[in-house]
Short mmCIF file of C-alpha atoms in Angstrom, two decimals:
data_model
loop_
_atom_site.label_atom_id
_atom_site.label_comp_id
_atom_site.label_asym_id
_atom_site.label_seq_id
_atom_site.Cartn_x
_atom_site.Cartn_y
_atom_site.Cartn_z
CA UNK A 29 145.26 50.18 107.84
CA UNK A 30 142.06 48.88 108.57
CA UNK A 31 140.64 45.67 106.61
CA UNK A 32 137.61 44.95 105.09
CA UNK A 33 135.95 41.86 105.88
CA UNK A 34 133.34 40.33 103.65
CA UNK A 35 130.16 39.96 104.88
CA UNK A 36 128.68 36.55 105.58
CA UNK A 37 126.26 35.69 101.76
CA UNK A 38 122.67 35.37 103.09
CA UNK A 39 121.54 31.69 102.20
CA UNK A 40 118.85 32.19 99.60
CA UNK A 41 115.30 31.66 101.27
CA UNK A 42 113.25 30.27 98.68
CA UNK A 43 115.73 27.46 97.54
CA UNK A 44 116.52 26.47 100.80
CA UNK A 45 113.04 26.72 103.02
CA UNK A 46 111.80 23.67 102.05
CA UNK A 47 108.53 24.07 104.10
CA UNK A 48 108.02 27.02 102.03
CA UNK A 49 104.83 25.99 99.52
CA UNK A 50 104.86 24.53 96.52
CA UNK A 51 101.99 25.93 94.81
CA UNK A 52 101.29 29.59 94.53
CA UNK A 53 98.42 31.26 94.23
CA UNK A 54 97.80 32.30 90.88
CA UNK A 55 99.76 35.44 90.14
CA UNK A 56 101.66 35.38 93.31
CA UNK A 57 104.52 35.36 93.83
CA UNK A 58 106.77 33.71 91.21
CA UNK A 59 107.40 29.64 91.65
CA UNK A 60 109.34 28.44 94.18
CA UNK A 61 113.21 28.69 92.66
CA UNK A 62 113.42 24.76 93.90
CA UNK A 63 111.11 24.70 90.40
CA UNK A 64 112.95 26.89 88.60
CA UNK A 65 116.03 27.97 87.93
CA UNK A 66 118.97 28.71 90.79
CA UNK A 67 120.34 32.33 90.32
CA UNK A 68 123.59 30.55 88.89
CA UNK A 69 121.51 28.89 86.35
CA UNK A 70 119.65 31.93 84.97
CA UNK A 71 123.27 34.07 85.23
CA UNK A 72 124.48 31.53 82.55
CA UNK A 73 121.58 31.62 80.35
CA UNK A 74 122.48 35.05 80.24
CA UNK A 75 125.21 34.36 78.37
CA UNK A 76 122.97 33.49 75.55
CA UNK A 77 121.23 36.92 75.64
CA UNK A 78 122.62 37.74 72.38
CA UNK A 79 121.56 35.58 69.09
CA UNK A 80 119.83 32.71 70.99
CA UNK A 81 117.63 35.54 72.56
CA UNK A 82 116.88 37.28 69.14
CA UNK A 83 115.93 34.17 67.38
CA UNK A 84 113.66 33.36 70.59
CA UNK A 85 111.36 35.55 70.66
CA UNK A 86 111.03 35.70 66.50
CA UNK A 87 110.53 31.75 66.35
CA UNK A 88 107.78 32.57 68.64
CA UNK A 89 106.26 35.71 67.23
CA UNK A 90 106.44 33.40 64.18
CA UNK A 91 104.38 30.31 65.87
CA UNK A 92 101.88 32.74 66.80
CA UNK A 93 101.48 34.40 63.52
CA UNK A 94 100.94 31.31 61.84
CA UNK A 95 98.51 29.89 64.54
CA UNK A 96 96.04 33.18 63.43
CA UNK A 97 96.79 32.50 59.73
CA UNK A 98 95.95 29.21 59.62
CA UNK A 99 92.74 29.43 62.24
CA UNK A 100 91.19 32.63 60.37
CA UNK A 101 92.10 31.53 56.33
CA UNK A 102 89.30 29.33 55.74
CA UNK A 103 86.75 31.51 56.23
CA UNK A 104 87.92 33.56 52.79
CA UNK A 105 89.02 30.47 51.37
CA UNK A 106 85.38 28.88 51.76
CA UNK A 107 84.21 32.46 49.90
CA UNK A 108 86.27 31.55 47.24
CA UNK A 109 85.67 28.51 46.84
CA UNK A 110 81.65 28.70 47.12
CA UNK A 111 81.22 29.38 42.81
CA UNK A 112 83.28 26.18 42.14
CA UNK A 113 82.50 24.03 44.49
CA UNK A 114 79.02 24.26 46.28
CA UNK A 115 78.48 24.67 50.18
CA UNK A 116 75.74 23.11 52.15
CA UNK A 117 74.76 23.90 55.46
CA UNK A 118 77.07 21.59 57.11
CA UNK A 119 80.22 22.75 55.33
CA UNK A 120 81.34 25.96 57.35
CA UNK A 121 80.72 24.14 60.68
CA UNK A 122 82.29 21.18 60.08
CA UNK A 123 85.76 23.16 58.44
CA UNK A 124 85.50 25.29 61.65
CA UNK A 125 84.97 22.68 64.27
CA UNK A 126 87.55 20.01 63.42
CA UNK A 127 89.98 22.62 63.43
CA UNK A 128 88.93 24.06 67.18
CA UNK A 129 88.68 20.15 68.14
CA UNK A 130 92.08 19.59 66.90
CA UNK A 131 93.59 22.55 68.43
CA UNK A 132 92.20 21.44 72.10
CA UNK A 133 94.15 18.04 70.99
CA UNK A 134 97.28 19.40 70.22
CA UNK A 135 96.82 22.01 73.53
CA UNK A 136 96.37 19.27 75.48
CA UNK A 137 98.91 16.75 74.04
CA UNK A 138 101.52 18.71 72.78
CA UNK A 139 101.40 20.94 76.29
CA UNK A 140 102.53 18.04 78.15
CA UNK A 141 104.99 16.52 75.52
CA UNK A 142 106.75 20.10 75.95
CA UNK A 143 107.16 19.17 80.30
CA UNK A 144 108.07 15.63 78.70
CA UNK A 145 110.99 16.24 75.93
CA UNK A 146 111.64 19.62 76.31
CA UNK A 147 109.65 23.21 74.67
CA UNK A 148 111.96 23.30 71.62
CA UNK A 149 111.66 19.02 70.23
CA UNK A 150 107.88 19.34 71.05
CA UNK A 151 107.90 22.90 69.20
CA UNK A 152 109.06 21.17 65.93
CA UNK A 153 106.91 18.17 66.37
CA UNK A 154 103.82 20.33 66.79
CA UNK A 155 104.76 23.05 63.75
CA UNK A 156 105.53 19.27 61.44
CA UNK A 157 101.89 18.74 61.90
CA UNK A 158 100.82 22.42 61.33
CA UNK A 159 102.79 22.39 58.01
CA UNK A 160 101.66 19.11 57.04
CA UNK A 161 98.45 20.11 57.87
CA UNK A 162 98.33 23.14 55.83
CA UNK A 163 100.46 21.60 52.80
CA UNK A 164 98.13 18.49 52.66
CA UNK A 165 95.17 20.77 52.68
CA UNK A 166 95.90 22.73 49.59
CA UNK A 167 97.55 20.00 47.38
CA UNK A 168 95.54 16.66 48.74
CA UNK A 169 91.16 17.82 48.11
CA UNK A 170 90.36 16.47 44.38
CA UNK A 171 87.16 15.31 43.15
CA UNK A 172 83.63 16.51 43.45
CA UNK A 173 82.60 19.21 46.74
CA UNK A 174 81.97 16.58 48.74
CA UNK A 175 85.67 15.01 47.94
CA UNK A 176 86.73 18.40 48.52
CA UNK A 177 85.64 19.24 51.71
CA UNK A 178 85.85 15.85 53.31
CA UNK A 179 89.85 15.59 52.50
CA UNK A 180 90.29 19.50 53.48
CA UNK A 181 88.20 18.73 56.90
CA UNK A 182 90.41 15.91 57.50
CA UNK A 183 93.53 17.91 56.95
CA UNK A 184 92.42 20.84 59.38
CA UNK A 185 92.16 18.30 61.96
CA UNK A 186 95.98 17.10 61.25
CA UNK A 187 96.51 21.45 61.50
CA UNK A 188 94.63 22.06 64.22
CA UNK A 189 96.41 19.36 66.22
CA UNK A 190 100.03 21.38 64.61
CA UNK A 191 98.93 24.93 65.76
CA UNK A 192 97.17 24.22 68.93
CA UNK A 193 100.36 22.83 70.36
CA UNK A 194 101.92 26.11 69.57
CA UNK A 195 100.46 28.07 72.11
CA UNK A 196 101.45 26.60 75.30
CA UNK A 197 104.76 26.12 73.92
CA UNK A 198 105.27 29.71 72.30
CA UNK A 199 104.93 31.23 75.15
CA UNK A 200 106.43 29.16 77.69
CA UNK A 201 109.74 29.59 75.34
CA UNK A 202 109.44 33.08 75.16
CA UNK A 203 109.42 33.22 78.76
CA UNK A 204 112.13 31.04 79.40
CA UNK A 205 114.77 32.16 77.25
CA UNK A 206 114.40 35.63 78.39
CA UNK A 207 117.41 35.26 79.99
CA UNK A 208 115.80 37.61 82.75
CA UNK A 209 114.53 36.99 86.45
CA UNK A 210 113.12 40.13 85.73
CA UNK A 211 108.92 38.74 85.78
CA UNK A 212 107.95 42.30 83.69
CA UNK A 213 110.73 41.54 81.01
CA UNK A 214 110.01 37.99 80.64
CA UNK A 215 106.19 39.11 80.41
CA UNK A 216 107.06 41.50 77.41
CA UNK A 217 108.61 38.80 75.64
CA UNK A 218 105.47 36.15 76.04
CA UNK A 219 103.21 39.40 74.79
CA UNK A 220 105.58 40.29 72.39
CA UNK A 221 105.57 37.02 70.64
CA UNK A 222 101.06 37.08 71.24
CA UNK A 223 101.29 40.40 69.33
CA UNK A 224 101.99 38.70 66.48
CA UNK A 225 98.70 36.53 66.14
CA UNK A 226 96.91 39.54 65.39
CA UNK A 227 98.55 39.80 62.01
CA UNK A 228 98.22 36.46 61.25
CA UNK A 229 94.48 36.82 61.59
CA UNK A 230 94.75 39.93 59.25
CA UNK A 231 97.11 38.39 56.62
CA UNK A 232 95.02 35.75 54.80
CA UNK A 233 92.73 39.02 53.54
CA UNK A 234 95.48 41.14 52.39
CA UNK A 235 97.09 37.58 50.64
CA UNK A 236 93.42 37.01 49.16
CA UNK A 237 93.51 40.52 47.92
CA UNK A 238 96.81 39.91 46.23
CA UNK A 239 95.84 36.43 45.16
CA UNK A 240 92.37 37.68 43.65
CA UNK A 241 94.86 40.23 41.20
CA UNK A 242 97.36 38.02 40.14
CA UNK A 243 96.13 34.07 39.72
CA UNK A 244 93.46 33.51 37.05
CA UNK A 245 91.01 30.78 39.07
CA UNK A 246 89.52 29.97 41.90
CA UNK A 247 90.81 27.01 42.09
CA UNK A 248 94.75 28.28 42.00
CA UNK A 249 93.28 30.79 44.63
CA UNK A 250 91.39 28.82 47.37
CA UNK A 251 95.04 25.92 47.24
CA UNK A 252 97.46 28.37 47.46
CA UNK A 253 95.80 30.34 50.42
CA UNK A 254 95.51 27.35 52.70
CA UNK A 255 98.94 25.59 51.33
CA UNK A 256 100.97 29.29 52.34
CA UNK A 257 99.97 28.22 56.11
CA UNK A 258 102.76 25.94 55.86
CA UNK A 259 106.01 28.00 54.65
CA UNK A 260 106.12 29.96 58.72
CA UNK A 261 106.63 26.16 59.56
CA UNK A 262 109.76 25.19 57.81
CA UNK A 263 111.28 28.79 59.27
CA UNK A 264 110.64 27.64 62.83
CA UNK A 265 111.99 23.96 61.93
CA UNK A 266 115.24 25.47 60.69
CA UNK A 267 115.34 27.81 63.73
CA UNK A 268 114.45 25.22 66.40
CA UNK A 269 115.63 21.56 65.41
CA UNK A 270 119.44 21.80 67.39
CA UNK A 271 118.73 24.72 70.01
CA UNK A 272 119.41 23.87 73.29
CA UNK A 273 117.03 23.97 76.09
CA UNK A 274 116.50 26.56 78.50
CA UNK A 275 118.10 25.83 82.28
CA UNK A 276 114.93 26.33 83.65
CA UNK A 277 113.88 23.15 81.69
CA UNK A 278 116.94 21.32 82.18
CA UNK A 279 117.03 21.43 85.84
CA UNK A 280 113.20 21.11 86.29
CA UNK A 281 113.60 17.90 87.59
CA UNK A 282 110.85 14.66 87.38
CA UNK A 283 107.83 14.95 85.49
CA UNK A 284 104.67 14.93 87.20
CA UNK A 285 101.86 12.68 86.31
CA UNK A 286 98.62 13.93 85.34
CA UNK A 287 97.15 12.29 88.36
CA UNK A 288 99.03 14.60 90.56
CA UNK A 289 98.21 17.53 89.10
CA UNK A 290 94.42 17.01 89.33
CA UNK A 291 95.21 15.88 93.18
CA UNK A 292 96.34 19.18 93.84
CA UNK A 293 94.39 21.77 95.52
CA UNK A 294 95.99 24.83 94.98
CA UNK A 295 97.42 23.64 91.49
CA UNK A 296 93.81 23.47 90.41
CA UNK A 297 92.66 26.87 91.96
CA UNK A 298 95.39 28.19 89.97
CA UNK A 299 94.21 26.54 87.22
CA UNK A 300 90.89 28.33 87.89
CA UNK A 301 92.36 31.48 87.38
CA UNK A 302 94.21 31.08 84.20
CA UNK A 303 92.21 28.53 82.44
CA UNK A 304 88.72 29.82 83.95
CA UNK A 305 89.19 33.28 82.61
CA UNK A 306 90.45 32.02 79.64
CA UNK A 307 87.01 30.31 79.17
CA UNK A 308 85.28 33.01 79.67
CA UNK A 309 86.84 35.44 77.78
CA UNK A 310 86.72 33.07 74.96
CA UNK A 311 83.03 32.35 75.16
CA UNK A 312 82.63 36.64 75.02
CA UNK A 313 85.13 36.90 71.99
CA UNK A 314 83.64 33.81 69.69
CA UNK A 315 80.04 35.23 70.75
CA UNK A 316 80.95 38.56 68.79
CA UNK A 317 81.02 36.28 65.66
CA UNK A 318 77.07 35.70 65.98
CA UNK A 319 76.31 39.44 65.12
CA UNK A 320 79.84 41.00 63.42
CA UNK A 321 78.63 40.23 60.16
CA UNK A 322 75.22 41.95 60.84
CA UNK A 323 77.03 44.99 62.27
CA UNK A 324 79.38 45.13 59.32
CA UNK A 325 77.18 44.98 56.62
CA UNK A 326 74.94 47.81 58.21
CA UNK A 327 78.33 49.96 58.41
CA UNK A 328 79.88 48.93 54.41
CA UNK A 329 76.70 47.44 53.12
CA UNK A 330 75.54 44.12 51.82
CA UNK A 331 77.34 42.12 49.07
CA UNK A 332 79.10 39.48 48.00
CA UNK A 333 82.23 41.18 46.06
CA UNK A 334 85.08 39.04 46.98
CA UNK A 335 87.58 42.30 47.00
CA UNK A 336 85.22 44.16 49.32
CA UNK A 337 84.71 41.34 51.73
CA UNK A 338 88.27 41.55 52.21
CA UNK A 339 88.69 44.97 52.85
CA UNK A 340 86.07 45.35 55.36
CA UNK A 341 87.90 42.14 57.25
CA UNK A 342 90.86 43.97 57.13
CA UNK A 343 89.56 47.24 58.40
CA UNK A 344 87.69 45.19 61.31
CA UNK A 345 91.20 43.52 62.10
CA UNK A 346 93.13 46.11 62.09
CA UNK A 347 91.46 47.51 65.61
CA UNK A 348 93.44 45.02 66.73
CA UNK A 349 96.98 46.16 66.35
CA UNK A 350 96.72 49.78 67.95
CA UNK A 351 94.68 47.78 71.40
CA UNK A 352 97.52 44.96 71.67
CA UNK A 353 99.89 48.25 71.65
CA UNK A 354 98.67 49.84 74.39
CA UNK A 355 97.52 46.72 76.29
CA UNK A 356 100.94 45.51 76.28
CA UNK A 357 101.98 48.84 77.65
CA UNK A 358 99.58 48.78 80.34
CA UNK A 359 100.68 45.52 81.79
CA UNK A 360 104.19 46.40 81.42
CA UNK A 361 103.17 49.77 83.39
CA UNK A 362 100.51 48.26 85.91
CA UNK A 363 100.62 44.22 85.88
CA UNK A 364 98.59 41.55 84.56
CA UNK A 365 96.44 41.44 87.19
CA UNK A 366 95.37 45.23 86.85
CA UNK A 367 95.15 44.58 83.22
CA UNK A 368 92.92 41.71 82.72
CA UNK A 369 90.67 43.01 85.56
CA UNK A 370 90.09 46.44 84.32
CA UNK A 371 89.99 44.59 80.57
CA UNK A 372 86.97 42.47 81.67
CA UNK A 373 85.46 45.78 82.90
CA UNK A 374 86.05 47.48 79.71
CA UNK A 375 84.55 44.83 77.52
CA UNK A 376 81.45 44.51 79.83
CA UNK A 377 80.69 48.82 79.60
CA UNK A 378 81.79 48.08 75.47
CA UNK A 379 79.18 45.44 75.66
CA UNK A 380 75.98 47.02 77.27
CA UNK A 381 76.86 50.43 75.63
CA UNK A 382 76.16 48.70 72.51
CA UNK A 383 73.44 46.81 73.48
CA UNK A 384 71.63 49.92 74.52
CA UNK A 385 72.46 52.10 71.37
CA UNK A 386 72.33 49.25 68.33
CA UNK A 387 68.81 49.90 68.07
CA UNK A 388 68.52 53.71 67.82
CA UNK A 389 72.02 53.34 66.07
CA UNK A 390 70.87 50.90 63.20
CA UNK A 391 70.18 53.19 60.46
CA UNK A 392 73.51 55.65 61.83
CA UNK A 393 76.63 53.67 59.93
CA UNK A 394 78.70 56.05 61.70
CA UNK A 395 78.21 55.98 65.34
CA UNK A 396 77.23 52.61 64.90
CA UNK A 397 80.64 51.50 63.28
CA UNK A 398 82.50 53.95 66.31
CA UNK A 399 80.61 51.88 68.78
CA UNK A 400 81.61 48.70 67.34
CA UNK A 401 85.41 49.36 66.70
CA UNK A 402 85.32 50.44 70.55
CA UNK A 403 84.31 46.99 71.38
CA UNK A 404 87.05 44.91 69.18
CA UNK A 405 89.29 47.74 70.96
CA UNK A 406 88.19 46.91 74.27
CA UNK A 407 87.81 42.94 73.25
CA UNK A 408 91.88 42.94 72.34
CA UNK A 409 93.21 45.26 74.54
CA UNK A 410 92.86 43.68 78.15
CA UNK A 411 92.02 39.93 78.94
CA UNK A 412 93.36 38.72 75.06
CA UNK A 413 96.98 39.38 76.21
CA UNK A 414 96.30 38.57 79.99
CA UNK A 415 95.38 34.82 79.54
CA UNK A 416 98.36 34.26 77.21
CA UNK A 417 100.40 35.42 79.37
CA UNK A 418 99.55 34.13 83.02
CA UNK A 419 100.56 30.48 82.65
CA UNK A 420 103.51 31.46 81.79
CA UNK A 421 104.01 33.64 84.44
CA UNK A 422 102.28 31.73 87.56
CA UNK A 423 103.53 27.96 86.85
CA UNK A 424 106.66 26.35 87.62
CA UNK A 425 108.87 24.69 84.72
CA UNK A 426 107.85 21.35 86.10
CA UNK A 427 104.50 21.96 84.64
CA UNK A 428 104.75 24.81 83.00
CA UNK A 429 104.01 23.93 79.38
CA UNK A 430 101.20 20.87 80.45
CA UNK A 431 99.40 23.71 82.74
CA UNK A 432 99.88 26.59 79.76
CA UNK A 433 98.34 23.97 77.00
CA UNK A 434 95.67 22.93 79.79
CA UNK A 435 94.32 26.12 80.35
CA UNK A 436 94.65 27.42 76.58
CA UNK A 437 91.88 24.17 75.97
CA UNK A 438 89.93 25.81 78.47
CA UNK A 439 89.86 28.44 75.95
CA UNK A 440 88.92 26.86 73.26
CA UNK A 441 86.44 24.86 75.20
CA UNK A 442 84.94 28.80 75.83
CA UNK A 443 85.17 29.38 72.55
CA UNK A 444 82.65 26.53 71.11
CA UNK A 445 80.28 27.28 74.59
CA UNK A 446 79.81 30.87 73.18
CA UNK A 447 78.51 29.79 69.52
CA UNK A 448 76.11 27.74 71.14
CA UNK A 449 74.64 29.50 74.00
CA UNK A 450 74.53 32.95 71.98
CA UNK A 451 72.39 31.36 68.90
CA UNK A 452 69.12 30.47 70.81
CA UNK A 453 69.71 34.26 72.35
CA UNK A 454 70.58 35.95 69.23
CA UNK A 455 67.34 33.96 67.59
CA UNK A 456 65.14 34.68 70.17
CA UNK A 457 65.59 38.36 71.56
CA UNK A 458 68.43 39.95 69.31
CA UNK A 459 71.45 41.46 69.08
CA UNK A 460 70.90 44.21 72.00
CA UNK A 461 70.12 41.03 74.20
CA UNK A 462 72.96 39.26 73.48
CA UNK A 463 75.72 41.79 73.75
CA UNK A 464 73.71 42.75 77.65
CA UNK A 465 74.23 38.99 77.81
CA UNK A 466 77.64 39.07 76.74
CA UNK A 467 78.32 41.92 79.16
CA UNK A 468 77.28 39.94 82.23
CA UNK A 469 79.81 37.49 81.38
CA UNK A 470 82.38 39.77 81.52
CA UNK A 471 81.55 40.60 84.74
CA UNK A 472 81.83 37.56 85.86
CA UNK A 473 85.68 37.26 84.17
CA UNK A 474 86.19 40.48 86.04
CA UNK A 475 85.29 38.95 89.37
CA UNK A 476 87.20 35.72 88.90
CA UNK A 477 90.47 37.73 87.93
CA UNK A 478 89.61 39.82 91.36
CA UNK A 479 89.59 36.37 93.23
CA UNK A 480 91.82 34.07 92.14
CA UNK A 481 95.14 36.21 90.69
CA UNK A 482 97.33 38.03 93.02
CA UNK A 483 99.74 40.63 91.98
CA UNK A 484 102.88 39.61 90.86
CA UNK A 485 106.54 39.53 92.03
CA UNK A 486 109.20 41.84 90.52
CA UNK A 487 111.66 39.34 90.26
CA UNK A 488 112.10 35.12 90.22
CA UNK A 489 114.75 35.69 92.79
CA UNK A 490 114.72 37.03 96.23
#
C-alpha cells in the first residue's frame, strides 16, 4: 500500500520576514502578525466565541449608546430648564464646549491608557468618569442660574473626559474580541457596536417626552435627564471589571512612546487618513447644526412647545437608523474604502442639491423637508461609520487604542472648526452658500479617502 507523506507546513511569511514593513498604508493590508496576534493565539481566543463574545460586542454597543446620550441630552435639558433658571448668551456654548474639550481629553488620554493597561481596565476607568460625570451633574447644581450652570459645566467636563475615552476603546474591543481573522467580521462588530450611538442621540427626546408626562417640575425633569446618563455605566462596570484581555493585547509587546509615533513617517500618513477624514467629516456634520433648526422650523413650524420640540428631534434622528443599516451593509458588501469614498461623494451632491433648491424650496415644507432628510441620510450613511471603523482596522495592537483615540480628537477638533468657520458664512451669504461650502469640503474628504486608504485584506493571516 502506498503511504501518505505529509507535506512540509509553509513557514508563515508575515511573522517570520522581518524586513517585511512595519507600517502599512492606511487600509492596506492588515498589520504585520509580529503586531498582532500569531494564528495560535487568535485559534484560542476562539474558544471564547461563545459568552465572552456576546457580552463584547453589547458592552460596546452599550459605551456607544451612552456616549450619544450623554453628548446630545443637554440640549433638551437646557429647554427645560430655560423657565426656571434663565440662560444668557454664554450658557449653551459654554455647556457644549467643555463637554467637546473634555471628550478630546479623555480621546487622547484614555486612548493611550488602553495601549498602557489594557482596553478593558481603561474601559472602566473611562465609563467611572462618564457616570460620575453624569450622576454629579444631576444631583450636585444648587443655587441661583449662575450656581447652576457653573457646577453642571464643571461636571460635563468630568463626562466628557468619561465618554470621550469610550470611543477609541469601544471599538478597538469590539474588534479584538471578535475572535475572527476574518477583517469583514471583525469590521461588523466595530459598526455594530457604532450603530448604537445613533439611539443614544435619539433617546434623551423620547425620555423627555416620557419625563414631560409623568414628573410634575422642571426641576425633577432637567436632574433626572442628565443623572440617567449614568445607569449604561454601572452595566459596563459589572460587565468589564474581571474580563480578561484579548491575545492580541496580551502579546502586543512594549509600549511605544509618543515620541515614536510622531517620528514615524508612514505611522503619521496613516494617521492622515483616519484622523484627517475624520476632521473633515466632522467639520461637514457639526456645520449642519448652523442651519437644521432653520430648516426644521420651515418644515413643522416655529414654537417653543416642549412636546413638539421633541418630536421633531426625534423625527430628524430617526433618518439615522435606516442609513447606518444600509451603510453597514455596504461596507460589509464593498469595503470601507468604497464606502467612505462614495459617502463623501454622496454628502457633497446632498449638499449642493440643497444649496441650489433651499431658495425656490423655502415656502415648499415638503420637498424642502425630502431634500433635507436626504442629506442626514447621506450625512450617516457613508463616512459616519467609515472613520469609526478604520483605526481599528489599519493599526496594530501596539498602538491600536492611542492611534484610534488620536484620530477620534481629530474629530472632534473638526467638529469645533465647523461651528466657527460656517457662522461668518452663514451670516454673511446664507444658507445656500454654506451648504455649496459644505459640499466642497466633502470633496475634499472624498479625495483624501482616494489617496491615503487602500483596500483592505480579507484576512489578518496569510
Amino acid at each position: 500500500p502506498s503511504v501518505r507523506t505529509a507535506k512540509p507546513r509553509l513557514a508563515n511569511p508575515i511573522v517570520e520576514d522581518k524586513k517585511r514593513p512595519t507600517w502599512l498604508a492606511v487600509g492596506s493590508r492588515m498589520p504585520s502578525m509580529e503586531y498582532s496576534d500569531s494564528e495560535a493565539d487568535v485559534k484560542g481566543d476562539r474558544r471564547f466565541s461563545g459568552e465572552k463574545k456576546e457580552k463584547s460586542i453589547w458592552v460596546s454597543s452599550l459605551s456607544n449608546f451612552s456616549v450619544q446620550y450623554n453628548f446630545s441630552v443637554i440640549a433638551i435639558t437646557l429647554k427645560v430648564m430655560a423657565d426656571k433658571y434663565p440662560q444668557n448668551d454664554w450658557v449653551k456654548e459654554l455647556l457644549k464646549g467643555v463637554v467637546f474639550a473634555g471628550a478630546i481629553t479623555g480621546q487622547l488620554v484614555m486612548g493611550y491608557v488602553g495601549d498602557l493597561i489594557g482596553r478593558n481596565k481603561a474601559l472602566c476607568l473611562t465609563v467611572s468618569l462618564a457616570g460620575i460625570g453624569a450622576l454629579a451633574s444631576g444631583l450636585t447644581a444648587w443655587g441661583d442660574h449662575y450656581a447652576v450652570y457653573g457646577v453642571i459645566a464643571a461636571t460635563r467636563f468630568i463626562l466628557g473626559v468619561g465618554v470621550g475615552g469610550v470611543y477609541p476603546l469601544s471599538a478597538t474591543k469590539a474588534a479584538e474580541e471578535s475572535g475572527s481573522t476574518d477583517v469583514q467580521k471583525r469590521n461588523l462588530r466595530v459598526s455594530l457596536a457604532f450603530f448604537w450611538q445613533t439611539p443614544g442621540a435619539l433617546f434623551p427626546y423620547v425620555f423627555a417626552l416620557i419625563l414631560l408626562f409623568i414628573l410634575p417640575t422642571a426641576e425633577s425633569q432637567f436632574r433626572v435627564l442628565l443623572a440617567a446618563g449614568c445607569i449604561p455605566s454601572f452595566f459596563i462596570l459589572w460587565a468589564t471589571m474581571n474580563e480578561e484581555e484579548s491575545s492580541e493585547f496580551r502579546n502586543k509587546g512594549d509600549q511605544i512612546s509618543t515620541m515614536e509615533i510622531l517620528r514615524d513617517r508612514k505611522m503619521m500618513f496613516n494617521l492622515l487618513g483616519t484622523g484627517g477624514c475624520w476632521m473633515i467629516y466632522d467639520i461637514v456634520y457639526y456645520g449642519t447644526s448652523l442651519f437644521s433648526p432653520t430648516i426644521v422650523g420651515k418644515i413643522f413650524g416655529s414654537g417653543d412647545n416642549l412636546v413638539k420640540q421633541c418630536w421633531q428631534n426625534i423625527v430628524v434622528q430617526s433618518a439615522g437608523i435606516p442609513a447606518l443599516v444600509c451603510g453597514i451593509y455596504v461596507q460589509q458588501r464593498f469595503g470601507t474604502r468604497n464606502l467612505q469614498i462614495a459617502g463623501f461623494l454622496a454628502i457633497a451632491a446632498a449638499f449642493f442639491v440643497l444649496g441650489l433648491l433651499f431658495d425656490p424650496l423655502k415656502d415648499s415644507p415638503g420637498p424642502l423637508f425630502f431634500f433635507y432628510i436626504v442629506l442626514m441620510f447621506m450625512l450617516n450613511w457613508g463616512p459616519n461609520i467609515t472613520t469609526f471603523i478604520l483605526p481599528a482596522e489599519v493599526y496594530p495592537p501596539k498602538v491600536r487604542s492611542t492611534m484610534n483615540g488620536i484620530s477620534a480628537a481629530l474629530g472632534k477638533v473638526g467638529a469645533i472648526i465647523g461651528t466657527f468657520i460656517y457662522q461668518p458664512i452663514y451670516d454673511e451669504h446664507g444658507i445656500p452658500v454654506l451648504m455649496v461650502v459644505a459640499g466642497c469640503i466633502s470633496l475634499i474628504g472624498a479625495a483624501l479617502s482616494f489617496w491615503t486608504i487602500k483596500p483592505s485584506k480579507v484576512t489578518l493571516l496569510p
